[in-house]
mmCIF file of C-alpha atoms in Angstrom:
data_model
loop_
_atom_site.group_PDB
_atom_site.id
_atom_site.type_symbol
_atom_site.label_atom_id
_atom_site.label_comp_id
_atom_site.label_asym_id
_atom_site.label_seq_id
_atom_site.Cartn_x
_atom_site.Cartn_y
_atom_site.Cartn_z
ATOM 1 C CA UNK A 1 173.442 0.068 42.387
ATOM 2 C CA UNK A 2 171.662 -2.995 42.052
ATOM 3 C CA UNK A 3 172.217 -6.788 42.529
ATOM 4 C CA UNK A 4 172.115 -8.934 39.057
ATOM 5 C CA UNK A 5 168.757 -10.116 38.599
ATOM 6 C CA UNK A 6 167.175 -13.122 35.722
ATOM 7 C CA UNK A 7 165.852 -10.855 34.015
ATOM 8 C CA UNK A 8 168.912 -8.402 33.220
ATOM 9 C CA UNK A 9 170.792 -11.772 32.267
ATOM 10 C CA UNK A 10 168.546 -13.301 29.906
ATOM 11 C CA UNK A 11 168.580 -10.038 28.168
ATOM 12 C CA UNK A 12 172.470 -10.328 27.804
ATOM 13 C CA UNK A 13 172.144 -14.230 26.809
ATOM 14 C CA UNK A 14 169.376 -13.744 24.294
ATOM 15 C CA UNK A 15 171.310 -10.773 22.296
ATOM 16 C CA UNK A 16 174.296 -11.848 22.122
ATOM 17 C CA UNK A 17 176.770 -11.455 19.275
ATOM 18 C CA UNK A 18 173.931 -9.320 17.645
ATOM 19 C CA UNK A 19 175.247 -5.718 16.964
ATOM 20 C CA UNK A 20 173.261 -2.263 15.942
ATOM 21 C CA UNK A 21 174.497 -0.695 13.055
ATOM 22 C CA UNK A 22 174.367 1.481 10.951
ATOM 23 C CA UNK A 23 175.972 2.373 7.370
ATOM 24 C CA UNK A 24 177.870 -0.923 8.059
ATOM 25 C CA UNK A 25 179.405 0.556 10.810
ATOM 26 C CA UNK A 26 178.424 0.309 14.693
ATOM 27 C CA UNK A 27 176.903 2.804 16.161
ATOM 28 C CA UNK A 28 176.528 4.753 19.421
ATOM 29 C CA UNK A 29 173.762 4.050 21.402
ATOM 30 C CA UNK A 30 173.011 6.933 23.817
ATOM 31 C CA UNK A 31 169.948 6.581 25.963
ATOM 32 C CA UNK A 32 168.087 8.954 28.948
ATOM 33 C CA UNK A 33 165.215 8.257 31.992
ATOM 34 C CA UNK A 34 162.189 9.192 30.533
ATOM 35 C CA UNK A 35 160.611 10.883 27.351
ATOM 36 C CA UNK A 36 157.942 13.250 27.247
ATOM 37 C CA UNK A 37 156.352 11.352 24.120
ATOM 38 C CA UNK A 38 158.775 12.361 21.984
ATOM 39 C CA UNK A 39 163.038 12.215 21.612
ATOM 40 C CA UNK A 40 165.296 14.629 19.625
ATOM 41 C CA UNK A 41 167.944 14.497 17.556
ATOM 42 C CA UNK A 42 171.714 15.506 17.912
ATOM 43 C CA UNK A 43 171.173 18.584 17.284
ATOM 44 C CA UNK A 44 169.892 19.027 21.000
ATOM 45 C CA UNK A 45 174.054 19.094 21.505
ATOM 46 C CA UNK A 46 174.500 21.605 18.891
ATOM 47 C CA UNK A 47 175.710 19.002 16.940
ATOM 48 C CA UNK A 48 175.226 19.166 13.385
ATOM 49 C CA UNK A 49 172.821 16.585 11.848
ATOM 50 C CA UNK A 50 174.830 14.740 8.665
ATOM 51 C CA UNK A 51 174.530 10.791 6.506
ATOM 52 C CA UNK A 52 176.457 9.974 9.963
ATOM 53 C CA UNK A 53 174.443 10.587 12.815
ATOM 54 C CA UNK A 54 171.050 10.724 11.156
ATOM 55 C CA UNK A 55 170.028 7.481 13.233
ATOM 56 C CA UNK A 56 169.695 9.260 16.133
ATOM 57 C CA UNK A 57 166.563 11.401 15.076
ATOM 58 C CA UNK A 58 163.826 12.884 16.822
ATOM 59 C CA UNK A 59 160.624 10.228 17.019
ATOM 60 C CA UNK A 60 157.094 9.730 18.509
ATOM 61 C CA UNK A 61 157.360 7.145 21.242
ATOM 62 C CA UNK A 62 153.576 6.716 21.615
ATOM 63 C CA UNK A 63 151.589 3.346 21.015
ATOM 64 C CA UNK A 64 149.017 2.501 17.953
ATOM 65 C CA UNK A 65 146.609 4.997 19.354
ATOM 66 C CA UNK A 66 148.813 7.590 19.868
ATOM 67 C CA UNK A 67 148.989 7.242 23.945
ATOM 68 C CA UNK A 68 152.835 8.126 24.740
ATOM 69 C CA UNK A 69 153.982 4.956 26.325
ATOM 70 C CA UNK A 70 155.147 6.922 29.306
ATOM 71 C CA UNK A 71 151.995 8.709 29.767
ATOM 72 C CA UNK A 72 151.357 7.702 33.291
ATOM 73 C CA UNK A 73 155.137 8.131 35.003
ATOM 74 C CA UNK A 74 155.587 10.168 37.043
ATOM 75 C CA UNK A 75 158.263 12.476 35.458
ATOM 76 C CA UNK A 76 156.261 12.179 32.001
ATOM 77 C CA UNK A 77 155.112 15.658 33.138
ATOM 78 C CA UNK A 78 156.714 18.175 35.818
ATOM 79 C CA UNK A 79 156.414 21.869 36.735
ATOM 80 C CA UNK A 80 158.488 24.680 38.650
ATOM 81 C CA UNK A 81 156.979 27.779 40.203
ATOM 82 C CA UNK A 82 160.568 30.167 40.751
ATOM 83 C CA UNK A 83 160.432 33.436 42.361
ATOM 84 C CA UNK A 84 162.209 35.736 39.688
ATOM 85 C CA UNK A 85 164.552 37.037 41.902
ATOM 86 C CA UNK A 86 166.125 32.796 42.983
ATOM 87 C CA UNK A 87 165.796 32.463 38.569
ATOM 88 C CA UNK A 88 168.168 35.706 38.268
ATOM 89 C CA UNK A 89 170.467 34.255 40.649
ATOM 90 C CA UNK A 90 170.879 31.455 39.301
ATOM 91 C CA UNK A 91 171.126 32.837 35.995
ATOM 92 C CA UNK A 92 173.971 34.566 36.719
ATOM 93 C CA UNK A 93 175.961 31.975 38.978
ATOM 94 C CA UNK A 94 175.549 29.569 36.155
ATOM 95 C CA UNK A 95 176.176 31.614 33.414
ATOM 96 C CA UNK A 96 178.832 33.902 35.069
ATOM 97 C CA UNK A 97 177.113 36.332 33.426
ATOM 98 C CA UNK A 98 175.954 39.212 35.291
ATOM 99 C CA UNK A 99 172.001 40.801 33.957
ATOM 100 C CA UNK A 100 170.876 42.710 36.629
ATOM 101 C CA UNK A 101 167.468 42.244 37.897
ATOM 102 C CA UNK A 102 165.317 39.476 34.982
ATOM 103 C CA UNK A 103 163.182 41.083 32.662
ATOM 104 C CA UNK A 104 162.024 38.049 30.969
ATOM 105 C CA UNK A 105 163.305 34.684 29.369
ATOM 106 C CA UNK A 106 162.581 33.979 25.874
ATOM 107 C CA UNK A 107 162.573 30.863 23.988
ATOM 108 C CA UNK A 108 164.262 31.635 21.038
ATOM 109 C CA UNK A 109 164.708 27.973 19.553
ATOM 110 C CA UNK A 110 163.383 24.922 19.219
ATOM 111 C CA UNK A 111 164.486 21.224 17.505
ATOM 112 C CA UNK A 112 162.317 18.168 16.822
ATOM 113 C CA UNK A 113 160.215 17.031 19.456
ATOM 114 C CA UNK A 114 159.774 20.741 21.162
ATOM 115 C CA UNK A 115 163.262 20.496 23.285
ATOM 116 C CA UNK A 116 164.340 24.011 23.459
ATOM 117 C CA UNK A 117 167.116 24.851 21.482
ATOM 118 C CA UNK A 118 167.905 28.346 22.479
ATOM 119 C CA UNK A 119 166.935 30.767 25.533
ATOM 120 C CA UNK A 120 167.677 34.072 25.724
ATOM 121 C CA UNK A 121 167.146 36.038 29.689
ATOM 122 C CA UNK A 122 167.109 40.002 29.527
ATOM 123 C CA UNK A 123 167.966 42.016 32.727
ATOM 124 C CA UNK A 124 168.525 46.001 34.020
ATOM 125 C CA UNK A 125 171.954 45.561 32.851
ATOM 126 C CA UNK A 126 172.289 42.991 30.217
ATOM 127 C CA UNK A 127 171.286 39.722 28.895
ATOM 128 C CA UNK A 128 172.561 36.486 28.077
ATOM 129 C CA UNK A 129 172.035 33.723 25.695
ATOM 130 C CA UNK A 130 172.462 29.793 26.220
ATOM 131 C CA UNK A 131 172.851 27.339 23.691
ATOM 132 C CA UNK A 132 171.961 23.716 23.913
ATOM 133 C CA UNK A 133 169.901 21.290 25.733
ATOM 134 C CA UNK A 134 172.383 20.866 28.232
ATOM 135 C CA UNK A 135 173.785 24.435 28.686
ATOM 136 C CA UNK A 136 170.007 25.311 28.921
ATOM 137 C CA UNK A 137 169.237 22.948 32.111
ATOM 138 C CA UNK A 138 172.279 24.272 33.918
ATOM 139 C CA UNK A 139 171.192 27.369 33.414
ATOM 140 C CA UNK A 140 168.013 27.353 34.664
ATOM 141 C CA UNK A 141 169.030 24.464 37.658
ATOM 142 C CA UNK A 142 169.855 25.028 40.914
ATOM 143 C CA UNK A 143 168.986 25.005 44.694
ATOM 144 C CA UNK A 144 166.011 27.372 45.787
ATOM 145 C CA UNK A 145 163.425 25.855 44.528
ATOM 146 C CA UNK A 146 161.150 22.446 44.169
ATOM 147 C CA UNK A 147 160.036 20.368 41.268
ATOM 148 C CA UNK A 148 156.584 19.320 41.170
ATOM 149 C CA UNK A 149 155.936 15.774 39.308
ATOM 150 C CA UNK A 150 153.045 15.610 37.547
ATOM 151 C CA UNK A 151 151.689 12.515 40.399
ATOM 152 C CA UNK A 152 152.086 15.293 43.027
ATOM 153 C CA UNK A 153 155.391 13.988 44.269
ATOM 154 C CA UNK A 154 157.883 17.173 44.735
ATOM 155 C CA UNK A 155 161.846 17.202 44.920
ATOM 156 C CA UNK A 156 163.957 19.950 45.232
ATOM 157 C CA UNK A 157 165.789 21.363 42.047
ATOM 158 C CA UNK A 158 169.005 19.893 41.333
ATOM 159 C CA UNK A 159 172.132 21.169 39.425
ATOM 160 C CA UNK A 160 170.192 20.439 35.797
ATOM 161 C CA UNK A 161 166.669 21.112 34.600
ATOM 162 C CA UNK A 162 164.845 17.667 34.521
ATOM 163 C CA UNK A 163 164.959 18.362 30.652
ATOM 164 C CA UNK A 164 164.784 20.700 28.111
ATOM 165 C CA UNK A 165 161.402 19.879 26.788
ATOM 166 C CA UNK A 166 159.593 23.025 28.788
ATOM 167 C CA UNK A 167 157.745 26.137 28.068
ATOM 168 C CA UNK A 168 158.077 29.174 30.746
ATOM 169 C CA UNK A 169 155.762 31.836 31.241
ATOM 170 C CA UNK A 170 156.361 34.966 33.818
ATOM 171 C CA UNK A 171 153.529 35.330 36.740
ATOM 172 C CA UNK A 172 153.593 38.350 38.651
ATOM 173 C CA UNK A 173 156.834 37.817 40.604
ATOM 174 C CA UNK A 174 157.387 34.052 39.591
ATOM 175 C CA UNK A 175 158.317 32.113 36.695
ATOM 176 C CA UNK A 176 156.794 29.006 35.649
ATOM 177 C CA UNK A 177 158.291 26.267 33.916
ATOM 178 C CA UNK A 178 156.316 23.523 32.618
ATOM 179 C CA UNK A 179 158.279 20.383 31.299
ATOM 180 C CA UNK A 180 157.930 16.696 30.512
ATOM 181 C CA UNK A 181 160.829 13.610 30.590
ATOM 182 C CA UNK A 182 163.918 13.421 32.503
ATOM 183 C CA UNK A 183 166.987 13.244 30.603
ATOM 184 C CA UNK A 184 168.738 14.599 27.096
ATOM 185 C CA UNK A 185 166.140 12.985 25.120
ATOM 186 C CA UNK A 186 168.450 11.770 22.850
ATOM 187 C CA UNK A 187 168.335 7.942 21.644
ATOM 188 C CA UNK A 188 166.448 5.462 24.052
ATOM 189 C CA UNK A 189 164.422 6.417 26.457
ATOM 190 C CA UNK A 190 164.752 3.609 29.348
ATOM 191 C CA UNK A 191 161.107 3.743 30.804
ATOM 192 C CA UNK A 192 159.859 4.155 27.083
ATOM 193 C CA UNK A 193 161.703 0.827 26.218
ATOM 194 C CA UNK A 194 160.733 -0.571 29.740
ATOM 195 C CA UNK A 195 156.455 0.694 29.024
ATOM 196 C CA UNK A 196 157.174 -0.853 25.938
ATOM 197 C CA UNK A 197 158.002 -4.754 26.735
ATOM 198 C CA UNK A 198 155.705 -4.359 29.947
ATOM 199 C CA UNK A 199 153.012 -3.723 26.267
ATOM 200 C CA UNK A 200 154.550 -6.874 24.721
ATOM 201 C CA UNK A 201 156.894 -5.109 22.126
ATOM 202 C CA UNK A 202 160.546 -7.139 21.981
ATOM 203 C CA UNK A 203 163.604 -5.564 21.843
ATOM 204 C CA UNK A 204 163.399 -5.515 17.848
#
């Protein structure tokens, strides 16, 4: 969605023929937006971690003084106010699970880096549980309601959860979700790696 630009080509030109490996054998390189200072590993996928994937582990993507690289983005940091009764809907379209009118949602597990893991939302007549980063987010996505970044830009919600790095707390008749980075969180983070150079740090 962009024309080709000097910059994108000297990239190509100066690493070519050079490969990332590991074990002797290439790997996959999966990459998101944004972190919130911190990636996860594949177990965010409800993958199992093993010799084979173990590249692709959770890390601190902050500088020497322990400033997250991405500190000052705007989707470093984001938060959702949702009326409990728009949360239970969506609940239940996405999880075709019908809970009655939300109790509460509990966090139930976490993996490296604080991405939620596990989620469990009680109701008058049932509850449900959701599994995995991804599972999670279109879960708790949507329409009917807006996203507040933390440079005081808003969006509406979309069909995923920004990410699922996020705490949620119940407020009277709302729930509050308060999240950082945009993306899986898995492998590269593209504005990390972008913060990064713009700091002087080459692709090695």
């Amino acid at each position: 969605n962009s024309r080709e630009q000097e910059s994108t080509t000297n990239a190509v030109i100066e690493t070519a023929g050079k490969k990332l490996q590991y074990n002797g054998e290439v790997v996959k390189t999966y990459y998101y937006s944004t972190s919130c200072g911190h990636s996860t590993s594949v177990e965010a996928w409800g993958t199992d971690l093993s010799e084979d994937n173990s590249y692709l582990q959770g890390i601190s993507i902050c500088n020497e003084d322990g400033k997250a690289y991405e500190a000052e983005l705007p989707w470093y940091r984001w938060k959702a106010v949702i009326s409990q009764k728009t949360l239970c809907n969506l609940i239940e379209l996405n999880t075709k699970t019908e809970i009655g009118s939300l109790r509460n949602i509990t966090i139930t597990k976490k993996g490296t880096g604080g991405v939620v893991l596990q989620i469990v939302a009680k109701g008058t007549k049932g509850s449900v549980t959701v599994d995995t980063e991804n599972k999670i987010r279109g879960a708790l996505g949507g329409s009917g309601y807006t996203i507040e970044k933390q440079d005081g830009s808003v969006i509406n919600s979309t069909k995923l959860l920004p990410s699922a790095f996020f705490t949620i707390a119940k407020s009277g008749e709302h729930y509050i979700i308060e999240g950082g980075g945009y993306g899986h969180g898995i492998g590269m983070s593209q504005n990390g790696a972008h913060e990064m150079a713009k700091a002087g740090k080459t692709y090695q």
